[in-house]
XYZ file of C-alpha atoms in Angstrom:
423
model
C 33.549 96.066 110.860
C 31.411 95.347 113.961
C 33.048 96.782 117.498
C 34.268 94.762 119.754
C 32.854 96.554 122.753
C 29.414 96.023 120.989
C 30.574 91.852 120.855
C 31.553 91.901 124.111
C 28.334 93.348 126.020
C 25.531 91.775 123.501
C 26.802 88.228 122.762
C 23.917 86.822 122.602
C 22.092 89.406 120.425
C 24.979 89.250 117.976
C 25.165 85.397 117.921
C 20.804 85.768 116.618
C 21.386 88.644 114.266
C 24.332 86.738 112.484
C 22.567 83.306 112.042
C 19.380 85.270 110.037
C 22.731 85.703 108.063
C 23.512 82.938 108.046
C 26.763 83.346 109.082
C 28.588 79.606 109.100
C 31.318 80.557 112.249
C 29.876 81.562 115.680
C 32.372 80.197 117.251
C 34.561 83.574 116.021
C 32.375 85.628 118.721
C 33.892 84.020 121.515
C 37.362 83.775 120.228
C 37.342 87.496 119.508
C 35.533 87.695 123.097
C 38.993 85.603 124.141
C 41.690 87.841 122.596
C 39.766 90.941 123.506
C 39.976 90.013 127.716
C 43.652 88.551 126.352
C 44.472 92.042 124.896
C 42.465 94.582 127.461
C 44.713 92.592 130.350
C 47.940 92.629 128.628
C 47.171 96.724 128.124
C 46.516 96.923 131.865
C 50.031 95.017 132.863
C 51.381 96.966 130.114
C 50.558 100.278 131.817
C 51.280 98.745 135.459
C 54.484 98.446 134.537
C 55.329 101.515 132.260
C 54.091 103.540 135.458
C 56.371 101.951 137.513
C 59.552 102.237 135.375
C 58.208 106.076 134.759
C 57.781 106.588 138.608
C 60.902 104.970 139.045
C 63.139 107.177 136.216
C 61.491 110.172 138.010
C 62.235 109.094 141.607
C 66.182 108.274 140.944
C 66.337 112.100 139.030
C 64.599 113.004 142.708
C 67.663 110.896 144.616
C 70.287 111.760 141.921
C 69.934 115.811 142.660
C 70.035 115.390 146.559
C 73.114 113.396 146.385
C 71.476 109.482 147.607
C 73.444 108.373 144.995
C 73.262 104.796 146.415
C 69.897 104.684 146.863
C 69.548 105.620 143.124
C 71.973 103.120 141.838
C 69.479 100.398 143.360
C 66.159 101.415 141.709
C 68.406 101.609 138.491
C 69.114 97.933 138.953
C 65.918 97.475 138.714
C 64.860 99.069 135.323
C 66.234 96.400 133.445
C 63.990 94.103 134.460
C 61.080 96.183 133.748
C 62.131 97.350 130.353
C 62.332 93.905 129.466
C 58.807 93.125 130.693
C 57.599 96.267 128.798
C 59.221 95.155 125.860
C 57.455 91.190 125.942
C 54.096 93.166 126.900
C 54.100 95.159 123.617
C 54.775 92.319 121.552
C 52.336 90.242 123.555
C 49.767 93.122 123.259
C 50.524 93.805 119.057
C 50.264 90.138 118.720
C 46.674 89.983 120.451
C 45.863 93.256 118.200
C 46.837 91.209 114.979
C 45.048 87.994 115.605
C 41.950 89.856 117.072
C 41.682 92.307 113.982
C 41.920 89.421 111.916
C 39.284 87.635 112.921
C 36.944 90.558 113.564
C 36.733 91.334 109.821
C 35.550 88.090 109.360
C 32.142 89.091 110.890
C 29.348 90.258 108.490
C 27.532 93.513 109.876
C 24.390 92.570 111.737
C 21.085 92.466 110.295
C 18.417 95.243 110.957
C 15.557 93.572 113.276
C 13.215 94.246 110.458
C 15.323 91.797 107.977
C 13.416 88.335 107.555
C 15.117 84.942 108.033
C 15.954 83.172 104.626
C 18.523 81.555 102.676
C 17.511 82.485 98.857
C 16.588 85.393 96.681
C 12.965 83.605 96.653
C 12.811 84.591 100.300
C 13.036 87.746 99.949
C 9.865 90.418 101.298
C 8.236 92.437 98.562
C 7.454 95.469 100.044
C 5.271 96.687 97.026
C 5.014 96.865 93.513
C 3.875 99.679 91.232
C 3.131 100.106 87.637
C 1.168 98.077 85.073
C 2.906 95.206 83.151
C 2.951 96.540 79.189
C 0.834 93.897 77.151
C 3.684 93.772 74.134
C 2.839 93.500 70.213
C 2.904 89.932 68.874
C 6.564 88.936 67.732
C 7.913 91.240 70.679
C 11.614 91.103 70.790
C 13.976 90.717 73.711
C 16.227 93.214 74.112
C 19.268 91.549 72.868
C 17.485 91.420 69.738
C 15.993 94.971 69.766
C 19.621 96.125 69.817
C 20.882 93.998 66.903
C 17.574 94.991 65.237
C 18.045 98.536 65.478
C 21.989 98.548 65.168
C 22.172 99.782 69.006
C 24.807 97.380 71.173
C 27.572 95.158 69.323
C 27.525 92.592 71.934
C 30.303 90.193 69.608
C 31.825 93.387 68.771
C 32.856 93.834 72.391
C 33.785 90.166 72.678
C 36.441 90.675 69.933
C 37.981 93.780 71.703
C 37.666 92.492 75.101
C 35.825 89.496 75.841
C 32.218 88.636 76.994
C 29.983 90.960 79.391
C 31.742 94.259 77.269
C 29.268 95.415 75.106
C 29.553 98.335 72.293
C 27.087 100.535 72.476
C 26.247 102.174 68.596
C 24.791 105.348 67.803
C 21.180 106.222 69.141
C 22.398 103.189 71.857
C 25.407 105.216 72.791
C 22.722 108.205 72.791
C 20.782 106.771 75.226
C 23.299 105.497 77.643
C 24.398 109.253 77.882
C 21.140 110.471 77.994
C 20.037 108.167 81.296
C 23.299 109.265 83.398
C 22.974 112.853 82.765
C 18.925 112.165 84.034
C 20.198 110.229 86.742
C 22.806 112.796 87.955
C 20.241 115.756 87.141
C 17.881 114.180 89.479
C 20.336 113.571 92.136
C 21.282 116.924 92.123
C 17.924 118.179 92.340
C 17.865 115.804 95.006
C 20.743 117.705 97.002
C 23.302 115.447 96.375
C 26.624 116.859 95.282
C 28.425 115.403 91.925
C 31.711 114.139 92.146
C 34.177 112.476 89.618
C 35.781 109.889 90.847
C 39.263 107.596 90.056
C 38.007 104.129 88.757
C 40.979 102.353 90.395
C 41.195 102.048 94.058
C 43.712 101.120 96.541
C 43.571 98.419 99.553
C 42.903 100.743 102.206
C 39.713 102.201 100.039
C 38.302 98.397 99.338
C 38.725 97.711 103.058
C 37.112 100.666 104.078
C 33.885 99.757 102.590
C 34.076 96.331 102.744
C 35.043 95.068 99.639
C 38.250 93.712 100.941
C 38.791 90.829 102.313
C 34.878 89.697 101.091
C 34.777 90.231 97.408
C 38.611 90.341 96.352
C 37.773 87.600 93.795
C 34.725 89.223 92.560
C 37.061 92.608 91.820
C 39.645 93.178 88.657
C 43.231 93.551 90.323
C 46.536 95.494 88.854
C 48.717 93.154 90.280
C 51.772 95.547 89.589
C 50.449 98.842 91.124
C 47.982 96.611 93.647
C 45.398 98.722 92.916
C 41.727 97.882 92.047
C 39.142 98.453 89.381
C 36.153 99.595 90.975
C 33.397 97.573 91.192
C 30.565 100.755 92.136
C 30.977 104.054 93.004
C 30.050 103.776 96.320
C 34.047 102.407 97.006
C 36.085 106.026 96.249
C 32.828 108.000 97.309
C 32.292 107.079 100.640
C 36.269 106.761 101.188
C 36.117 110.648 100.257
C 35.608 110.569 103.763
C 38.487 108.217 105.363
C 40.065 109.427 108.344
C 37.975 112.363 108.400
C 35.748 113.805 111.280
C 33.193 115.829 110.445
C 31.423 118.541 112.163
C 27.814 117.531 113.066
C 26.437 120.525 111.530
C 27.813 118.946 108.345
C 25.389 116.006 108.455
C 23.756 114.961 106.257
C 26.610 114.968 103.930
C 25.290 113.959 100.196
C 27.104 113.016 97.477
C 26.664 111.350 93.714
C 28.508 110.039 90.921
C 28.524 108.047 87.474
C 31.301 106.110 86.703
C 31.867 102.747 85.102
C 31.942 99.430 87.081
C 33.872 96.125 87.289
C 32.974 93.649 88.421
C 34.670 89.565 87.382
C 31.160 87.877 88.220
C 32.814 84.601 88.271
C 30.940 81.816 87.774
C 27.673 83.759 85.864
C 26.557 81.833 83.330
C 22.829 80.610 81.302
C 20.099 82.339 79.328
C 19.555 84.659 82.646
C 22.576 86.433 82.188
C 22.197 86.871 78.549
C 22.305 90.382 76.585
C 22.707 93.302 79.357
C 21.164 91.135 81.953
C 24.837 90.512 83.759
C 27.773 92.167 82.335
C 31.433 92.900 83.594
C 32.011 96.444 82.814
C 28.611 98.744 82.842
C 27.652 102.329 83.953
C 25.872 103.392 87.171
C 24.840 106.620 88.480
C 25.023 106.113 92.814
C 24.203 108.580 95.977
C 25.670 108.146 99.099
C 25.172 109.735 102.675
C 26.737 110.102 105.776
C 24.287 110.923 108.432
C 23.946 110.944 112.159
C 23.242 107.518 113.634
C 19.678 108.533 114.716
C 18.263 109.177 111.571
C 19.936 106.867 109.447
C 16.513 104.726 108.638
C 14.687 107.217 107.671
C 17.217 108.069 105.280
C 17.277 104.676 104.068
C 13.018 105.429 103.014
C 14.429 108.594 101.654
C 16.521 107.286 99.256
C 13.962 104.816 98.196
C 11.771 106.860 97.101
C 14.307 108.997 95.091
C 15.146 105.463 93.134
C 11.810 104.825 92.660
C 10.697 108.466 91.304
C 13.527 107.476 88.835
C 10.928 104.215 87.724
C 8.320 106.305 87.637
C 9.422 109.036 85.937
C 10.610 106.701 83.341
C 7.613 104.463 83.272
C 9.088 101.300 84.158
C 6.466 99.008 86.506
C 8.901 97.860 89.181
C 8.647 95.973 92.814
C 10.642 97.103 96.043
C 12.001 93.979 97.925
C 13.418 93.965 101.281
C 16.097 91.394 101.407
C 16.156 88.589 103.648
C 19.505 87.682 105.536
C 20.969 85.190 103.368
C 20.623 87.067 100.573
C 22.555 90.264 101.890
C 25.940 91.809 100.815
C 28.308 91.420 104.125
C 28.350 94.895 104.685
C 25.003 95.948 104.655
C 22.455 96.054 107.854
C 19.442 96.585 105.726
C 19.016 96.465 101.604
C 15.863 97.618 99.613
C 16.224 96.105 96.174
C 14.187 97.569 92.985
C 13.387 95.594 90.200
C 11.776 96.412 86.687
C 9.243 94.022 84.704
C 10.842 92.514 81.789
C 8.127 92.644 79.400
C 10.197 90.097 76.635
C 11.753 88.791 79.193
C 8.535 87.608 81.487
C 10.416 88.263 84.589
C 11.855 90.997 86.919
C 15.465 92.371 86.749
C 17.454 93.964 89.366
C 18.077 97.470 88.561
C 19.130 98.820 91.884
C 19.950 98.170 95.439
C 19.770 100.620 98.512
C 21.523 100.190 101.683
C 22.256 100.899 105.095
C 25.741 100.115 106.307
C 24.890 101.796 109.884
C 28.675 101.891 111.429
C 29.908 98.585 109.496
C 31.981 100.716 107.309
C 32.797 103.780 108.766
C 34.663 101.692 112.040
C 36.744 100.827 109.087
C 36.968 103.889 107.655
C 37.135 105.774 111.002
C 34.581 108.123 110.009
C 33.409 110.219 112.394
C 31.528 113.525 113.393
C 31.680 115.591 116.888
C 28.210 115.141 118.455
C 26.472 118.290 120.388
C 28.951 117.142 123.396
C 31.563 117.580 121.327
C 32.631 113.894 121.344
C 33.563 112.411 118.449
C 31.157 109.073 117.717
C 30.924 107.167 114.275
C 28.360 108.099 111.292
C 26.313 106.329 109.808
C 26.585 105.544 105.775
C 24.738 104.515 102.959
C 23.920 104.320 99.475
C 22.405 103.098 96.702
C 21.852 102.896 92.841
C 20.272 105.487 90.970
C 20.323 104.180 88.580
C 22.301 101.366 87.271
C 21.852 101.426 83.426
C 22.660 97.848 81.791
C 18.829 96.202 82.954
C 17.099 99.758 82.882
C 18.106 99.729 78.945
C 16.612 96.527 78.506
C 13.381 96.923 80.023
C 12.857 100.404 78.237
C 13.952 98.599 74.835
C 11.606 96.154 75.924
C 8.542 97.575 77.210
C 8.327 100.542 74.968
C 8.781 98.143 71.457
C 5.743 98.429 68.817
C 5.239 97.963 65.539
C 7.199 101.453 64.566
C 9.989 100.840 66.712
C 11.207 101.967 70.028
C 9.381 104.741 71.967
C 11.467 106.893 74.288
C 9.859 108.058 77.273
C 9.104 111.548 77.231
C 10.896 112.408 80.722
C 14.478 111.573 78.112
C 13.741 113.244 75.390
C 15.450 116.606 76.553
C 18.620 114.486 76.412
C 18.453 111.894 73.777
C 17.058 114.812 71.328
C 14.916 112.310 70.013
C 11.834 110.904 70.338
C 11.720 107.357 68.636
C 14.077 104.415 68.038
C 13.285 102.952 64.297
């Protein structure tokens, strides 16, 4: 959630950073400018006037103890009058709070300058791209195939226990999930991050906090009777570990990781691009967060870019690093580095993870804050970012390491599969 100080003196510089958004309402900016000068003047009369009636009930207790009773009973008189005001004040003033609070968290967070101006995925800035694309044996397989092949994922079996996009994952399959989140969290740790297991259903307040609510409530699985949420990532009970918290700056950087399963509804995905494990409703992830000091939250953002992509290269996977351009950004996030691995079957890239930079979008809803050297309390800065999300990273290493003799695991996952070759 933007502040509305931050609206208020930058207008202008908000109104350009939403349109590389996108964003389809400017017009909000200077209604929220309009109940903010509504709300800040109604606080002022609202404070007038309690000082008065306060100065007032202290000046007849003066009159009352030397005896001017009469001069008393005529400032009392006049109390009414100004306990009424005080009364239409504080409703005036919680209505302004409602309708501007409303309205604010209709504002996506503002784009980092660095983000390009675009509309589509197409538009988005590769950064780089590393690794050599595998030359495959003729009759390669996609992966959807591999795994039927070699009795590893029961796609149909899923459908008939829960529908499509929940896949059953069979022996050295199951192996191999296992085997990439205990890598993943390994590396994290190694990485200074600190595990944590997490619940997988959240309340409102926690999808508010980071965003998800009001934004992506039809994208998330609701339990209408407890009005609670499945979780659609990690990063939702993680980084509302710290809710309502302030931290001490010698705290920061605070790091933390987790695997859990997501949710996610994905209405409306559909088509041979979503096929297999290329888009699925329930799937495992492994994600770090941070919550740093304001100043150094970008280079943190390179940071954990590089720990994703030591994850590609220790697995072997040739992948590309694309900044994101505006219109192709979550809501929350200032700035998003997105990784994708070469589908060898395929013949295309797949998303495998994203990383981003929420700056103080979330934690103004969170109120997440630390004390800085003055011992002022200020906002942090959080982020995260997938390391690694498993359903695409299967598919390219099903894909790219297929020959003639079956499956070849890469050596860095042998420790933890415990073996060596898919056939």
């Amino acid at each position: 959630m933007l502040q509305v100080s931050y609206i208020r003196d930058n207008r202008e510089q908000v109104l350009e950073r939403l349109a590389v958004k996108n964003f389809k309402q400017p017009e909000l900016i200077d209604e929220i400018i309009k109940l903010d000068e509504q709300r800040r003047q109604t606080q002022n009369r609202l404070d007038g006037t309690s000082a008065e009636a306060n100065a007032a009930a202290k000046r007849i207790g003066e009159l009352m103890r030397t005896g001017q009773k009469e001069e008393a009973e005529q400032i009392k008189a006049q109390t009414g009058a100004w306990k009424e005001e005080i009364k239409q004040l504080s409703e005036q003033l919680s209505s302004f709070e409602q309708d501007l609070q409303q309205k604010i968290v209709l504002l996506p967070n503002l784009p980092h300058s660095s983000v390009p101006k675009g509309s589509t995925p197409e538009e988005n800035e590769v950064v780089l791209e590393n690794g050599e694309k595998p030359t495959l044996p003729t009759g390669a397989l996609p992966h959807w195939e591999l795994a039927a092949k070699y009795n590893l994922i029961d796609f149909e079996l899923g459908v008939k226990i829960t529908g499509a996009g929940f896949p059953v994952y069979k022996g050295k399959g199951a192996k191999l999930q296992r085997a990439l989140i205990s890598f993943f969290l390994d590396e994290a740790e190694k990485a200074g991050y600190s595990e944590v297991m997490l619940p997988l259903l959240v309340n409102e307040a926690s999808g508010f906090g980071t965003g998800q609510l009001p934004d992506k409530e039809g994208q998330m699985y609701f339990v209408g009777q407890d009005n609670l949420y499945l979780i659609p990532t990690a990063e939702v009970p993680v980084t509302n570990l710290y809710r309502d918290v302030i931290l001490k700056g010698e705290e920061l950087p605070v790091k933390n990781c987790g695997y859990t399963p997501c949710f996610r509804r994905e209405a409306g995905s559909y088509g041979a691009h979503v096929r297999g494990l290329n888009r699925l409703h329930q799937f495992d992830k492994v994600e770090i967060v941070q919550v740093v000091h304001p100043d150094h939250s970008y280079e943190t953002i390179e940071q954990m870019s590089a720990h994703v992509q030591g994850l590609l290269q220790k697995l072997g996977l040739p992948y590309r690093v694309l900044r994101l351009c505006g219109g192709d950004m979550s809501f929350t996030a200032a700035l998003t580095y997105d990784m994708e691995t070469w589908s060898a079957a395929q013949q295309r890239w797949l998303e495998v993870s994203s990383v981003s930079n929420f700056e103080t979008f979330q934690s103004n809803r969170l109120k997440l804050r630390f004390r800085n050297a003055e011992g002022k309390t200020q906002l942090a800065h959080t982020l995260n970012g997938s390391a690694l999300a498993l359903p695409r990273i299967v598919a390219t290493l099903l894909e790219n390491n297929q020959t003639e003799n079956g499956i070849k695991i890469p050596e860095v996952l042998v420790p933890y599969t415990r073996f060596e070759w898919i056939d």
